[in-house]
Amino acid sequence: MSGRIGVRKTYKLYVDGDFPRSESGRTYPALDHRGEVIARVAAATRKDLRGAVRAARRAQPSWAARTGYNRGQIIYRIAEMVEDRAAVFAAQVRMAGVAAAKARREVFRSIDRLVWYAGWADKYQQVIGNLNPVAGPFFNISVPEPTGVVGVIAPEAPALLGLVSRLAPVIVSGNTAVVLASERWPAPSVVLAEAMATADLPGGVVNILTGPRSGMAPYLASHLDVNGIDAYGADEDMLAGLEEAAAAGVKRVVGPPEGRIAWMDDRTAQSPYAIAAFTEIKTVWHPKGL
Amino acid sequence: MYDQTSERTPARRGEVVPSGLDYAPSLEAVDQVSIDESYDLWIDGKPSPPAANRYFPTVNPATEETLTRVAEGDGEDVDRAVAAARKAYNGAWGKMAGKERAKYLYRLARMLAERSREFAVLETLDGGKPIKESRDVDLPLASAHFFYYAGWADKLEYAFPGLDTRPLGVAAQVIPWNFPILMLAWKVAPALAAGNTVVLKPAETTPLTALAFARLTAEAGLPPGVLNIVTGGGGAGAEAVAHPGVDKVAFTGSTEVGKLIQKRLAGARKRLTLELGGKAPHIVFEDAPVDQAVEGVINGIFFNQGHVCCAGSRLLVQESIYDAFLDRLKVRLASLRVGDPLDKNTDVGAINSRAQLDKIGALVEIGVAEGAEMYQPPCALPERGYWFAPTLFMGVSQGHRIAREEIFGPVLSIMTFRTPVEAVEKANNTPYGLSAGVWTAKGSRILWVADRLRAGVVWANTYNKFDPASPFGGYRESGFGREGGRHGLLPYLRGGS
């Protein structure tokens, strides 16, 4: 036996393209399904959250201004990075007690979902928008635009596929995101952040915070520089709190459907309407004439 | 339906319209309108007295005369209305094929067009808007809205491929007083086309055309309970939106009330759309066609006395043409005819209510106190009724309350800019995002500006155009969800948003 000691990873936040610790210096233990500590994970605070929102806001105009073609390439590149580390992701997913074969399927489905959404970047506008046949001599067109900065309360489980399924439709249109990662199973989201950081995704487009969510989530929903909330990861109580907090800024909260979500089912777990949910329809009129 | 303002040649610079040569009054006849002594609620296809037996007066804001008394609904009435709507949803309406629903909506469109004159007069009597507008805008558009959505009722599966297009159930809809019958059409037509049933709460000051429409639905043979109308004040509206038997809430009104509704519905798992206030920027570049831009700006703020959520209430003029443009605006302002809404020549009618008049007056006073320069043309206002002269504010800064708050009256705040970037920055410097206007002769600039404006509707080289096929609705604190067009179906479909 060589007696080599393994090198353990520090699980940090992902903000503005960097991997900082929490400003508070706090961490919390991430456990595996047997209750054993896998790692100490950064416990983000409201101050970290404010920084993440600032980074997301800064990054948003230029991310939205990129061509759909380019955003599609970058999201496809994230898929490439996840594929490359599929074994690492599967190992992280397994920590939640998921059997090996099932963990691999979740990773592969996550990759495929990223590829699926990547392809929408330069197409969803054609499906969601249209020319309007108004009764007069006007050119009149409705197009979807990204709403801005979106807070994503990631599903607690499946930590990887749930996050990918909700995050990809948010950013593909040109939104930037502040994600509150699965509190119970944070490790896959940290590895996903590492894949994103090496996939040409500009800093600030996706920001991922780990840590206790009950304090951060309503704050994220009430933050006036956040335009929308994806609350698929919220239970009924948290959802009500988020909706109440969101009212001050008239921002929409997209809650989970009632009942179990079939995350592996492509027909229901992925949709261009999930992209549309965080876009604004802008209608432009112009007269026609000589 | 696009002739929303008079198409008179704008006055030349410096020209003063001599008042002695103004048109003789041309009053619309009111004899085709009969108003009952009192109105009950409309529940389950028939008039229904309110549980508490309370009625409130509705007045003609141009004369302050009471027109009639209208039932004041309460929680018990809302209960009955929701129960009737649920019964219709579970029964006749819910089981009806889309193509049959379509025929009812087509009928309503046709009947509204037939009775357009009567409805227009009633609208003007109850709300104070010029007959020219209720006749040429509100009624034709309301009828067109029903006609448009009628055609969707049996084609929903083609509207959004792959989407669950089943209806939601019972919709509670609360509408404002600025376009009473048109807002009814915007709310009711898509809801019914999608297969929902409705409990509608009209505005307190303008309930009459909704009640007349209720009678029309009976004539059309619409099954009882499909459309129920609970008149009353804010209390009835609050009861309706919070009712546990309601699946969907749609509200058009102030941002303040919209926030209260959103908060109230937290955790209720009802679908919600909000169409709220605005403080729309109206940008005029130095190369704009000036005569048209002046007409657009005037129409943008004085249409319907400025009681328009998408009113172009912040004018941004490029500095190089500011003086000349202002001169033209003042001349045009002086030629606006303010007065009797029933006069077919009237451009600016009565303010909808005493409360709204007070609110406009208070904000205008604040504008003066904050140091902006006010201009009102010489303008004789009738002695009785609620009136406010068309008003311009110059020297307005972005921090002034008249540049930030929705006045909802005939008051325009004027600011300047130098570069396109500055124009866009100032335009977007508001918590609202409902609409915006831009005037320039340069096509590429129109598209550049339109891309950057954070507003749900952008009118380029035109303003205040509406069409059933065209989605309408706001960004940010102007709300969420769209009304009109294909997108206007989404709030009423199960898979929509």
Short mmCIF file of C-alpha atoms in Angstrom, two decimals, chain A residues 129-276:
data_model
loop_
_atom_site.label_atom_id
_atom_site.label_comp_id
_atom_site.label_asym_id
_atom_site.label_seq_id
_atom_site.Cartn_x
_atom_site.Cartn_y
_atom_site.Cartn_z
CA GLY A 129 -43.56 35.01 -30.65
CA ASN A 130 -45.47 35.86 -33.78
CA LEU A 131 -46.64 38.54 -36.18
CA ASN A 132 -50.11 39.79 -35.26
CA PRO A 133 -52.66 40.33 -38.04
CA VAL A 134 -54.15 43.59 -36.73
CA ALA A 135 -57.06 45.22 -38.53
CA GLY A 136 -55.17 48.17 -39.93
CA PRO A 137 -52.06 49.23 -41.86
CA PHE A 138 -49.56 48.29 -39.18
CA PHE A 139 -46.60 46.02 -38.84
CA ASN A 140 -47.18 44.41 -35.44
CA ILE A 141 -44.91 41.81 -33.91
CA SER A 142 -44.75 40.11 -30.52
CA VAL A 143 -41.44 38.71 -29.34
CA PRO A 144 -40.41 37.14 -26.04
CA GLU A 145 -37.53 38.78 -24.18
CA PRO A 146 -35.75 37.56 -21.07
CA THR A 147 -37.28 39.01 -17.93
CA GLY A 148 -33.91 39.78 -16.28
CA VAL A 149 -32.58 38.18 -13.11
CA VAL A 150 -34.37 35.03 -11.97
CA GLY A 151 -34.07 33.38 -8.58
CA VAL A 152 -34.15 29.61 -8.76
CA ILE A 153 -35.09 27.61 -5.69
CA ALA A 154 -33.65 24.31 -6.85
CA PRO A 155 -35.53 21.10 -6.11
CA GLU A 156 -34.12 19.29 -3.08
CA ALA A 157 -34.09 16.10 -5.13
CA PRO A 158 -33.08 15.01 -7.65
CA ALA A 159 -30.35 17.50 -6.89
CA LEU A 160 -28.69 17.43 -10.31
CA LEU A 161 -31.53 16.72 -12.74
CA GLY A 162 -33.92 18.98 -10.85
CA LEU A 163 -31.48 21.87 -10.95
CA VAL A 164 -30.59 21.40 -14.60
CA SER A 165 -34.25 21.08 -15.58
CA ARG A 166 -35.18 24.39 -13.96
CA LEU A 167 -31.99 26.37 -14.61
CA ALA A 168 -31.49 25.67 -18.31
CA PRO A 169 -34.83 27.16 -19.45
CA VAL A 170 -34.14 30.26 -17.34
CA ILE A 171 -30.76 31.11 -18.86
CA VAL A 172 -31.33 29.96 -22.43
CA SER A 173 -33.41 33.05 -23.23
CA GLY A 174 -30.88 35.49 -21.79
CA ASN A 175 -31.86 35.66 -18.14
CA THR A 176 -29.21 35.35 -15.49
CA ALA A 177 -29.82 33.28 -12.38
CA VAL A 178 -29.23 33.19 -8.67
CA VAL A 179 -29.69 29.60 -7.54
CA LEU A 180 -30.36 28.39 -4.02
CA ALA A 181 -29.01 24.86 -4.34
CA SER A 182 -30.55 21.78 -2.82
CA GLU A 183 -29.91 22.21 0.89
CA ARG A 184 -29.89 18.53 1.67
CA TRP A 185 -27.82 17.37 -1.32
CA PRO A 186 -25.65 20.35 -2.30
CA ALA A 187 -22.69 18.47 -3.77
CA PRO A 188 -23.98 17.95 -7.35
CA SER A 189 -24.72 21.66 -7.72
CA VAL A 190 -21.19 22.54 -6.69
CA VAL A 191 -19.78 20.16 -9.28
CA LEU A 192 -22.17 21.62 -11.85
CA ALA A 193 -20.81 25.08 -11.05
CA GLU A 194 -17.32 23.78 -11.75
CA ALA A 195 -18.47 22.44 -15.10
CA MET A 196 -20.09 25.77 -15.96
CA ALA A 197 -16.99 27.73 -15.03
CA THR A 198 -15.03 25.77 -17.61
CA ALA A 199 -17.71 25.99 -20.32
CA ASP A 200 -17.27 29.57 -21.52
CA LEU A 201 -20.30 30.63 -19.49
CA PRO A 202 -19.63 34.28 -18.64
CA GLY A 203 -19.21 35.01 -14.93
CA GLY A 204 -22.41 36.03 -13.21
CA VAL A 205 -24.82 34.33 -15.63
CA VAL A 206 -25.32 31.54 -13.12
CA ASN A 207 -24.60 32.04 -9.42
CA ILE A 208 -25.06 29.11 -7.07
CA LEU A 209 -25.42 29.48 -3.34
CA THR A 210 -25.38 26.59 -0.93
CA GLY A 211 -26.59 26.77 2.63
CA PRO A 212 -29.76 26.93 4.71
CA ARG A 213 -32.49 28.25 2.43
CA SER A 214 -35.29 29.26 4.79
CA GLY A 215 -33.72 32.63 5.55
CA MET A 216 -32.43 33.32 2.06
CA ALA A 217 -35.44 32.32 -0.06
CA PRO A 218 -37.94 35.00 1.02
CA TYR A 219 -35.18 37.57 0.85
CA LEU A 220 -34.44 36.52 -2.73
CA ALA A 221 -38.15 36.77 -3.56
CA SER A 222 -38.45 40.26 -2.09
CA HIS A 223 -35.23 41.60 -3.65
CA LEU A 224 -36.32 44.38 -6.00
CA ASP A 225 -33.54 43.64 -8.46
CA VAL A 226 -34.84 40.11 -9.01
CA ASN A 227 -37.51 39.84 -11.71
CA GLY A 228 -38.89 36.37 -11.18
CA ILE A 229 -38.71 33.27 -8.99
CA ASP A 230 -38.71 29.63 -10.03
CA ALA A 231 -39.96 27.89 -6.91
CA TYR A 232 -40.02 24.25 -7.98
CA GLY A 233 -37.86 23.49 -4.96
CA ALA A 234 -40.22 25.13 -2.46
CA ASP A 235 -42.65 23.19 -0.29
CA GLU A 236 -46.14 24.60 0.30
CA ASP A 237 -45.09 26.75 3.26
CA MET A 238 -42.04 28.18 1.57
CA LEU A 239 -44.04 28.80 -1.61
CA ALA A 240 -46.62 30.88 0.27
CA GLY A 241 -43.83 32.91 1.86
CA LEU A 242 -42.14 33.43 -1.49
CA GLU A 243 -45.37 34.56 -3.12
CA GLU A 244 -46.05 37.00 -0.33
CA ALA A 245 -42.52 38.41 -0.49
CA ALA A 246 -42.66 38.66 -4.29
CA ALA A 247 -45.81 40.81 -4.24
CA ALA A 248 -43.91 43.95 -3.23
CA GLY A 249 -42.19 44.00 -6.61
CA VAL A 250 -45.01 42.39 -8.63
CA LYS A 251 -42.74 39.56 -9.67
CA ARG A 252 -44.04 36.24 -10.80
CA VAL A 253 -43.41 33.08 -8.86
CA VAL A 254 -43.54 29.85 -10.81
CA GLY A 255 -44.47 27.15 -8.34
CA PRO A 256 -44.27 23.41 -8.82
CA PRO A 257 -47.30 21.55 -10.11
CA GLU A 258 -49.27 19.72 -7.47
CA GLY A 259 -48.30 16.09 -7.11
CA ARG A 260 -45.13 14.24 -7.95
CA ILE A 261 -42.90 15.54 -10.74
CA ALA A 262 -41.65 12.94 -13.22
CA TRP A 263 -38.20 14.44 -13.74
CA MET A 264 -37.07 11.66 -16.08
CA ASP A 265 -40.07 12.14 -18.36
CA ASP A 266 -39.06 14.34 -21.29
CA ARG A 267 -42.65 14.98 -22.26
CA THR A 268 -43.47 16.76 -19.01
CA ALA A 269 -40.16 17.81 -17.45
CA GLN A 270 -38.93 19.87 -20.37
CA SER A 271 -40.86 22.37 -22.42
CA PRO A 272 -40.44 25.56 -24.44
CA TYR A 273 -43.17 26.97 -22.19
CA ALA A 274 -40.74 26.64 -19.29
CA ILE A 275 -38.55 29.08 -21.23
CA ALA A 276 -41.54 31.32 -21.93
#
